[in-house]
mmCIF file of C-alpha atoms in Angstrom:
data_model
loop_
_atom_site.group_PDB
_atom_site.id
_atom_site.type_symbol
_atom_site.label_atom_id
_atom_site.label_comp_id
_atom_site.label_asym_id
_atom_site.label_seq_id
_atom_site.Cartn_x
_atom_site.Cartn_y
_atom_site.Cartn_z
ATOM 1 C CA MET C 1 16.339 -45.514 -10.415
ATOM 2 C CA SER C 2 17.637 -47.711 -7.579
ATOM 3 C CA ASP C 3 20.208 -45.033 -6.683
ATOM 4 C CA GLN C 4 17.443 -42.426 -6.408
ATOM 5 C CA LYS C 5 15.415 -44.733 -4.155
ATOM 6 C CA GLU C 6 18.427 -45.295 -1.939
ATOM 7 C CA GLU C 7 19.095 -41.561 -1.686
ATOM 8 C CA ARG C 8 15.443 -40.944 -0.876
ATOM 9 C CA ALA C 9 15.502 -43.646 1.806
ATOM 10 C CA GLU C 10 18.640 -42.130 3.324
ATOM 11 C CA GLU C 11 17.024 -38.665 3.373
ATOM 12 C CA LEU C 12 13.913 -40.008 5.106
ATOM 13 C CA GLU C 13 16.039 -41.854 7.641
ATOM 14 C CA GLU C 14 18.074 -38.731 8.393
ATOM 15 C CA GLU C 15 14.899 -36.654 8.799
ATOM 16 C CA SER C 16 13.386 -39.311 11.057
ATOM 17 C CA ASP C 17 16.514 -39.252 13.236
ATOM 18 C CA ALA C 18 16.404 -35.443 13.313
ATOM 19 C CA THR C 19 12.729 -35.493 14.316
ATOM 20 C CA GLU C 20 13.439 -37.919 17.139
ATOM 21 C CA ALA C 21 16.320 -35.726 18.314
ATOM 22 C CA VAL C 22 14.018 -32.704 18.353
ATOM 23 C CA LYS C 23 11.391 -34.554 20.383
ATOM 24 C CA GLU C 24 13.992 -35.737 22.865
ATOM 25 C CA ALA C 25 15.420 -32.219 23.233
ATOM 26 C CA GLN C 26 11.920 -30.787 23.761
ATOM 27 C CA ALA C 27 11.054 -33.466 26.321
ATOM 28 C CA GLU C 28 14.281 -32.884 28.244
ATOM 29 C CA ALA C 29 13.748 -29.121 28.235
ATOM 30 C CA LYS C 30 10.175 -29.557 29.455
ATOM 31 C CA ASN C 31 11.243 -31.900 32.256
ATOM 32 C CA ARG C 32 13.843 -29.388 33.395
ATOM 33 C CA GLY C 33 11.378 -26.515 33.108
ATOM 34 C CA GLU C 34 13.515 -24.857 30.418
ATOM 35 C CA GLN C 35 12.766 -23.306 27.047
ATOM 36 C CA THR C 36 12.994 -25.405 23.892
ATOM 37 C CA PRO C 37 16.602 -25.189 22.580
ATOM 38 C CA GLU C 38 16.957 -22.937 19.553
ATOM 39 C CA ARG C 39 18.579 -25.674 17.474
ATOM 40 C CA ALA C 40 15.617 -27.932 18.221
ATOM 41 C CA ILE C 41 13.267 -25.174 17.039
ATOM 42 C CA LEU C 42 15.251 -24.759 13.818
ATOM 43 C CA GLU C 43 15.298 -28.492 13.119
ATOM 44 C CA GLU C 44 11.558 -28.775 13.767
ATOM 45 C CA GLN C 45 10.920 -25.877 11.384
ATOM 46 C CA ILE C 46 13.069 -27.452 8.661
ATOM 47 C CA THR C 47 11.516 -30.898 9.102
ATOM 48 C CA SER C 48 8.005 -29.434 8.975
ATOM 49 C CA ALA C 49 8.870 -27.456 5.855
ATOM 50 C CA MET C 50 10.336 -30.523 4.131
ATOM 51 C CA ASN C 51 7.104 -32.404 4.780
ATOM 52 C CA GLU C 52 5.143 -29.589 3.140
ATOM 53 C CA LEU C 53 7.521 -29.381 0.193
ATOM 54 C CA ARG C 54 6.885 -33.070 -0.541
ATOM 55 C CA ARG C 55 3.104 -32.868 -0.362
ATOM 56 C CA PRO C 56 1.177 -33.287 -3.624
ATOM 57 C CA ALA C 57 0.090 -29.998 -5.169
ATOM 58 C CA SER C 58 -3.582 -30.975 -4.871
ATOM 59 C CA GLY C 59 -3.286 -31.513 -1.119
ATOM 60 C CA LEU C 60 -1.386 -28.258 -0.665
ATOM 61 C CA PHE C 61 -3.970 -26.319 -2.644
ATOM 62 C CA LEU C 62 -6.938 -27.735 -0.720
ATOM 63 C CA SER C 63 -5.275 -26.961 2.613
ATOM 64 C CA ALA C 64 -4.394 -23.443 1.428
ATOM 65 C CA PHE C 65 -7.919 -22.932 0.077
ATOM 66 C CA SER C 66 -9.274 -23.955 3.486
ATOM 67 C CA ALA C 67 -6.952 -21.447 5.179
ATOM 68 C CA GLY C 68 -8.137 -18.680 2.845
ATOM 69 C CA LEU C 69 -11.708 -19.451 3.841
ATOM 70 C CA ASP C 70 -11.091 -19.835 7.580
ATOM 71 C CA ILE C 71 -9.053 -16.669 7.994
ATOM 72 C CA GLY C 72 -12.023 -14.668 6.695
ATOM 73 C CA PHE C 73 -13.962 -15.156 9.927
ATOM 74 C CA GLY C 74 -11.718 -12.579 11.608
ATOM 75 C CA PRO C 75 -12.554 -9.743 9.174
ATOM 76 C CA LEU C 76 -16.236 -10.772 9.179
ATOM 77 C CA LEU C 77 -16.412 -10.544 12.981
ATOM 78 C CA MET C 78 -14.631 -7.204 12.795
ATOM 79 C CA ALA C 79 -17.264 -5.885 10.391
ATOM 80 C CA ALA C 80 -20.057 -7.267 12.587
ATOM 81 C CA VAL C 81 -18.774 -5.611 15.764
ATOM 82 C CA PHE C 82 -17.957 -2.385 13.905
ATOM 83 C CA THR C 83 -21.580 -2.300 12.771
ATOM 84 C CA LEU C 84 -22.836 -2.845 16.332
ATOM 85 C CA VAL C 85 -20.633 -0.346 18.182
ATOM 86 C CA SER C 86 -20.058 2.361 15.566
ATOM 87 C CA GLY C 87 -20.777 5.692 17.240
ATOM 88 C CA ALA C 88 -21.428 4.056 20.626
ATOM 89 C CA TRP C 89 -17.846 3.194 21.586
ATOM 90 C CA SER C 90 -14.824 5.475 21.525
ATOM 91 C CA ASP C 91 -12.323 5.015 18.681
ATOM 92 C CA PRO C 92 -9.571 3.563 20.935
ATOM 93 C CA LEU C 93 -11.922 0.994 22.462
ATOM 94 C CA THR C 94 -13.273 0.034 19.039
ATOM 95 C CA SER C 95 -9.735 -0.390 17.669
ATOM 96 C CA ILE C 96 -8.747 -2.663 20.564
ATOM 97 C CA ALA C 97 -11.874 -4.786 20.150
ATOM 98 C CA LEU C 98 -11.386 -5.140 16.384
ATOM 99 C CA ALA C 99 -7.715 -6.061 16.816
ATOM 100 C CA ASN C 100 -8.655 -8.916 19.132
ATOM 101 C CA LEU C 101 -11.299 -10.162 16.704
ATOM 102 C CA TYR C 102 -8.741 -10.005 13.886
ATOM 103 C CA SER C 103 -6.828 -12.814 15.618
ATOM 104 C CA VAL C 104 -9.772 -15.254 15.437
ATOM 105 C CA GLY C 105 -9.139 -16.236 11.827
ATOM 106 C CA PHE C 106 -5.433 -16.776 12.504
ATOM 107 C CA ILE C 107 -6.212 -19.027 15.459
ATOM 108 C CA PHE C 108 -8.500 -21.111 13.244
ATOM 109 C CA VAL C 109 -5.806 -21.431 10.575
ATOM 110 C CA VAL C 110 -2.665 -21.971 12.649
ATOM 111 C CA LEU C 111 -4.118 -24.373 15.210
ATOM 112 C CA GLY C 112 -6.075 -26.109 12.437
ATOM 113 C CA ARG C 113 -2.758 -26.723 10.611
ATOM 114 C CA SER C 114 -3.937 -25.250 7.309
ATOM 115 C CA GLU C 115 -1.375 -23.845 4.865
ATOM 116 C CA LEU C 116 -0.881 -20.085 5.203
ATOM 117 C CA PHE C 117 1.385 -18.238 2.773
ATOM 118 C CA THR C 118 2.844 -15.838 5.338
ATOM 119 C CA GLU C 119 3.960 -18.716 7.553
ATOM 120 C CA HIS C 120 5.726 -20.343 4.616
ATOM 121 C CA THR C 121 7.556 -17.134 3.719
ATOM 122 C CA THR C 122 9.689 -18.099 6.715
ATOM 123 C CA LEU C 123 9.152 -21.821 7.142
ATOM 124 C CA ALA C 124 9.862 -22.951 3.578
ATOM 125 C CA VAL C 125 12.940 -20.731 3.206
ATOM 126 C CA LEU C 126 14.827 -22.576 5.957
ATOM 127 C CA PRO C 127 15.378 -25.860 4.022
ATOM 128 C CA VAL C 128 16.697 -23.811 1.096
ATOM 129 C CA LEU C 129 19.176 -22.041 3.364
ATOM 130 C CA ASP C 130 20.162 -25.428 4.816
ATOM 131 C CA GLY C 131 20.735 -26.937 1.370
ATOM 132 C CA ARG C 132 17.919 -29.501 1.646
ATOM 133 C CA ALA C 133 15.612 -27.904 -0.936
ATOM 134 C CA SER C 134 15.976 -25.836 -4.088
ATOM 135 C CA ILE C 135 14.685 -22.407 -5.076
ATOM 136 C CA SER C 136 12.304 -24.093 -7.531
ATOM 137 C CA ASP C 137 10.884 -26.210 -4.682
ATOM 138 C CA LEU C 138 10.314 -23.034 -2.697
ATOM 139 C CA GLY C 139 8.680 -21.267 -5.641
ATOM 140 C CA HIS C 140 6.345 -24.207 -6.242
ATOM 141 C CA LEU C 141 5.220 -24.287 -2.604
ATOM 142 C CA TRP C 142 4.773 -20.531 -2.373
ATOM 143 C CA GLY C 143 2.826 -20.430 -5.633
ATOM 144 C CA VAL C 144 0.384 -23.214 -4.776
ATOM 145 C CA VAL C 145 -0.229 -22.000 -1.215
ATOM 146 C CA TYR C 146 -0.598 -18.354 -2.242
ATOM 147 C CA VAL C 147 -3.108 -19.081 -5.002
ATOM 148 C CA GLY C 148 -5.090 -21.373 -2.690
ATOM 149 C CA ASN C 149 -5.167 -18.717 0.046
ATOM 150 C CA VAL C 150 -6.285 -15.954 -2.318
ATOM 151 C CA VAL C 151 -8.963 -18.060 -4.005
ATOM 152 C CA GLY C 152 -10.314 -19.127 -0.609
ATOM 153 C CA GLY C 153 -10.409 -15.489 0.465
ATOM 154 C CA VAL C 154 -12.269 -14.479 -2.689
ATOM 155 C CA VAL C 155 -14.923 -17.116 -2.047
ATOM 156 C CA PHE C 156 -15.300 -16.108 1.606
ATOM 157 C CA ALA C 157 -15.537 -12.392 0.744
ATOM 158 C CA GLY C 158 -18.310 -13.119 -1.742
ATOM 159 C CA ILE C 159 -20.247 -15.123 0.857
ATOM 160 C CA ALA C 160 -19.709 -12.515 3.600
ATOM 161 C CA VAL C 161 -20.876 -9.556 1.491
ATOM 162 C CA THR C 162 -23.969 -11.507 0.401
ATOM 163 C CA VAL C 163 -24.940 -12.944 3.791
ATOM 164 C CA GLY C 164 -23.764 -10.099 6.069
ATOM 165 C CA PRO C 165 -26.261 -7.366 5.144
ATOM 166 C CA GLU C 166 -29.041 -9.880 4.408
ATOM 167 C CA PHE C 167 -28.954 -11.348 7.932
ATOM 168 C CA GLY C 168 -28.068 -8.111 9.711
ATOM 169 C CA ILE C 169 -24.577 -9.361 10.582
ATOM 170 C CA ALA C 170 -22.751 -6.364 9.154
ATOM 171 C CA ASP C 171 -23.566 -3.248 7.137
ATOM 172 C CA THR C 172 -21.953 -2.641 3.770
ATOM 173 C CA ALA C 173 -20.505 0.574 5.225
ATOM 174 C CA ALA C 174 -18.528 -1.478 7.740
ATOM 175 C CA PHE C 175 -16.934 -3.554 4.958
ATOM 176 C CA VAL C 176 -15.970 -0.407 3.083
ATOM 177 C CA GLU C 177 -14.523 1.292 6.157
ATOM 178 C CA LEU C 178 -12.323 -1.696 7.017
ATOM 179 C CA ALA C 179 -11.044 -1.860 3.435
ATOM 180 C CA ARG C 180 -10.252 1.857 3.295
ATOM 181 C CA GLY C 181 -8.047 1.471 6.371
ATOM 182 C CA LEU C 182 -5.744 -0.739 4.303
ATOM 183 C CA THR C 183 -5.825 0.945 0.900
ATOM 184 C CA GLN C 184 -5.394 4.645 1.726
ATOM 185 C CA HIS C 185 -1.618 4.656 2.156
ATOM 186 C CA SER C 186 1.376 5.654 0.071
ATOM 187 C CA LEU C 187 3.195 2.932 -1.867
ATOM 188 C CA TRP C 188 6.270 2.939 0.352
ATOM 189 C CA GLY C 189 4.231 3.277 3.522
ATOM 190 C CA LEU C 190 2.230 0.222 2.531
ATOM 191 C CA MET C 191 5.390 -1.699 1.617
ATOM 192 C CA THR C 192 7.154 -0.879 4.886
ATOM 193 C CA ALA C 193 4.126 -1.836 6.957
ATOM 194 C CA ALA C 194 3.795 -5.089 4.976
ATOM 195 C CA VAL C 195 7.425 -5.948 5.772
ATOM 196 C CA LEU C 196 6.642 -5.507 9.468
ATOM 197 C CA ALA C 197 3.573 -7.753 9.139
ATOM 198 C CA GLY C 198 5.620 -10.453 7.387
ATOM 199 C CA TRP C 199 8.288 -10.120 10.061
ATOM 200 C CA LEU C 200 5.693 -10.688 12.780
ATOM 201 C CA MET C 201 4.209 -13.681 10.943
ATOM 202 C CA GLY C 202 7.686 -15.188 10.689
ATOM 203 C CA LEU C 203 8.094 -14.745 14.431
ATOM 204 C CA LEU C 204 4.721 -16.427 14.884
ATOM 205 C CA SER C 205 5.955 -19.504 13.020
ATOM 206 C CA TRP C 206 9.090 -19.593 15.184
ATOM 207 C CA LEU C 207 7.226 -19.071 18.475
ATOM 208 C CA VAL C 208 4.587 -21.711 17.687
ATOM 209 C CA ALA C 209 7.405 -24.196 17.052
ATOM 210 C CA ALA C 210 9.003 -23.224 20.379
ATOM 211 C CA ALA C 211 5.739 -23.615 22.322
ATOM 212 C CA GLN C 212 5.077 -27.045 23.789
ATOM 213 C CA GLU C 213 1.352 -26.864 24.559
ATOM 214 C CA THR C 214 -1.803 -25.825 22.724
ATOM 215 C CA ILE C 215 -2.575 -23.066 25.246
ATOM 216 C CA SER C 216 0.808 -21.412 24.785
ATOM 217 C CA ARG C 217 0.534 -21.744 20.993
ATOM 218 C CA THR C 218 -2.899 -20.122 21.073
ATOM 219 C CA PHE C 219 -1.488 -17.291 23.152
ATOM 220 C CA PHE C 220 1.296 -16.626 20.654
ATOM 221 C CA VAL C 221 -1.124 -16.648 17.705
ATOM 222 C CA TRP C 222 -3.410 -14.219 19.544
ATOM 223 C CA LEU C 223 -0.475 -11.989 20.540
ATOM 224 C CA ILE C 224 1.014 -11.694 17.053
ATOM 225 C CA ALA C 225 -2.287 -11.410 15.163
ATOM 226 C CA THR C 226 -3.663 -8.838 17.602
ATOM 227 C CA THR C 227 -0.470 -6.812 17.240
ATOM 228 C CA ILE C 228 -0.863 -6.824 13.450
ATOM 229 C CA GLY C 229 -4.528 -5.858 13.784
ATOM 230 C CA LEU C 230 -3.936 -3.092 16.330
ATOM 231 C CA ALA C 231 -1.171 -1.555 14.213
ATOM 232 C CA HIS C 232 -3.307 -1.907 11.042
ATOM 233 C CA LEU C 233 -0.443 -3.684 9.268
ATOM 234 C CA PRO C 234 -1.270 -5.156 5.843
ATOM 235 C CA HIS C 235 -1.420 -8.954 5.788
ATOM 236 C CA CYS C 236 -1.815 -10.153 2.208
ATOM 237 C CA ILE C 237 -4.173 -13.059 3.028
ATOM 238 C CA ALA C 238 -6.410 -11.650 5.773
ATOM 239 C CA GLY C 239 -6.195 -8.250 4.081
ATOM 240 C CA ASN C 240 -7.232 -9.851 0.811
ATOM 241 C CA VAL C 241 -10.563 -10.695 2.454
ATOM 242 C CA GLU C 242 -10.916 -7.261 4.082
ATOM 243 C CA VAL C 243 -10.230 -5.253 0.941
ATOM 244 C CA LEU C 244 -12.217 -7.536 -1.338
ATOM 245 C CA MET C 245 -15.261 -7.301 0.972
ATOM 246 C CA GLY C 246 -15.010 -3.514 0.690
ATOM 247 C CA LEU C 247 -14.657 -3.758 -3.079
ATOM 248 C CA LEU C 248 -17.738 -5.954 -3.433
ATOM 249 C CA ALA C 249 -19.777 -3.927 -0.927
ATOM 250 C CA GLY C 250 -19.350 -0.437 -2.370
ATOM 251 C CA SER C 251 -17.808 1.760 -5.037
ATOM 252 C CA GLU C 252 -15.289 3.570 -2.808
ATOM 253 C CA VAL C 253 -12.731 0.762 -3.134
ATOM 254 C CA GLY C 254 -11.849 0.029 -6.753
ATOM 255 C CA PHE C 255 -10.117 -2.866 -8.501
ATOM 256 C CA LEU C 256 -6.955 -0.790 -8.909
ATOM 257 C CA ALA C 257 -6.744 -0.170 -5.155
ATOM 258 C CA TYR C 258 -7.377 -3.873 -4.491
ATOM 259 C CA GLY C 259 -4.682 -5.000 -6.941
ATOM 260 C CA ARG C 260 -2.195 -2.464 -5.582
ATOM 261 C CA PHE C 261 -2.802 -3.590 -2.017
ATOM 262 C CA LEU C 262 -2.519 -7.283 -2.829
ATOM 263 C CA ALA C 263 0.691 -6.936 -4.865
ATOM 264 C CA VAL C 264 2.525 -4.637 -2.447
ATOM 265 C CA SER C 265 1.457 -6.462 0.715
ATOM 266 C CA THR C 266 2.463 -9.819 -0.781
ATOM 267 C CA VAL C 267 5.969 -8.633 -1.639
ATOM 268 C CA GLY C 268 6.382 -6.889 1.714
ATOM 269 C CA ASN C 269 5.160 -9.891 3.709
ATOM 270 C CA ALA C 270 7.514 -12.210 1.800
ATOM 271 C CA VAL C 271 10.503 -9.933 2.407
ATOM 272 C CA GLY C 272 9.696 -9.511 6.097
ATOM 273 C CA GLY C 273 9.377 -13.228 6.792
ATOM 274 C CA SER C 274 12.264 -14.357 4.597
ATOM 275 C CA VAL C 275 14.877 -11.758 5.548
ATOM 276 C CA PHE C 276 14.108 -10.635 9.076
ATOM 277 C CA VAL C 277 13.187 -14.059 10.441
ATOM 278 C CA ALA C 278 14.305 -16.977 8.255
ATOM 279 C CA LEU C 279 17.684 -15.575 7.247
ATOM 280 C CA LEU C 280 18.567 -14.000 10.586
ATOM 281 C CA LYS C 281 17.288 -16.863 12.767
ATOM 282 C CA TYR C 282 19.020 -19.462 10.646
ATOM 283 C CA GLY C 283 22.249 -17.481 10.675
ATOM 284 C CA HIS C 284 22.422 -16.929 14.406
ATOM 285 C CA VAL C 285 21.449 -20.508 15.279
ATOM 286 C CA VAL C 286 23.901 -22.136 12.842
ATOM 287 C CA ARG C 287 26.705 -19.800 13.919
ATOM 288 C CA GLY C 288 25.880 -20.229 17.584
ATOM 289 C CA GLY C 289 27.927 -23.402 18.006
ATOM 290 C CA PRO C 290 27.377 -27.148 17.778
ATOM 291 C CA GLY C 291 25.391 -27.535 20.948
ATOM 292 C CA VAL C 292 21.625 -28.006 20.965
#
């Protein structure tokens, strides 16, 4: 037992030293007007992920549940504006407006520091690649965060479909139309698009770590989320809310379509973030030399 405590103390001391080194590197880069060094970004990502991996499951779940709720405000605003402008605005203008509103939920979640599955598809993989965490640790984190996100989204979708038409916020037709935009695709088309969405979310995690101020972090969240929204790429957590609202609002979206979307988008998002960001970023930074 004493040996385990000593090992744990050594790990915490090493992580504390690494965190201080990251802060010093960021401060020096900021003073010189330079970008944050890539090794500093990697170390910050790993340290942040290790903190999440050590959190109690109850805390992780509550944070993930909160994220699942908060991210729903984007799809709800999209449905509200779609209801208001349908037939009055041109299709391109409506698509641009909805894409910008899509980013609102992501801003709430990322800046609010809630746990989002598609961020952890990249973030939590890095300590595994670096040998500081195991595959089972990764699976535990992914499982708790994913379930919390989905359950939060289910609750929000139920509230939105009940309150939206009752208070004139959004028509049921708007919920159905948004859902159909995500479910009417071939299996491989949906998978490929989900990989791209996961790839972008992995980049978001990396860019937020590189940013040094709240304004720049907000910009990156808006940029990535708006890109996903404008391209209609399937995001398994925000899309969970969109498709479920359509399912609850009308009969055109069935349970089979909802389950298919959720399963395929989840796998695609995980592959995109893990392979195209975590694996490649880690590889090029570690092989880039010893310098920070």
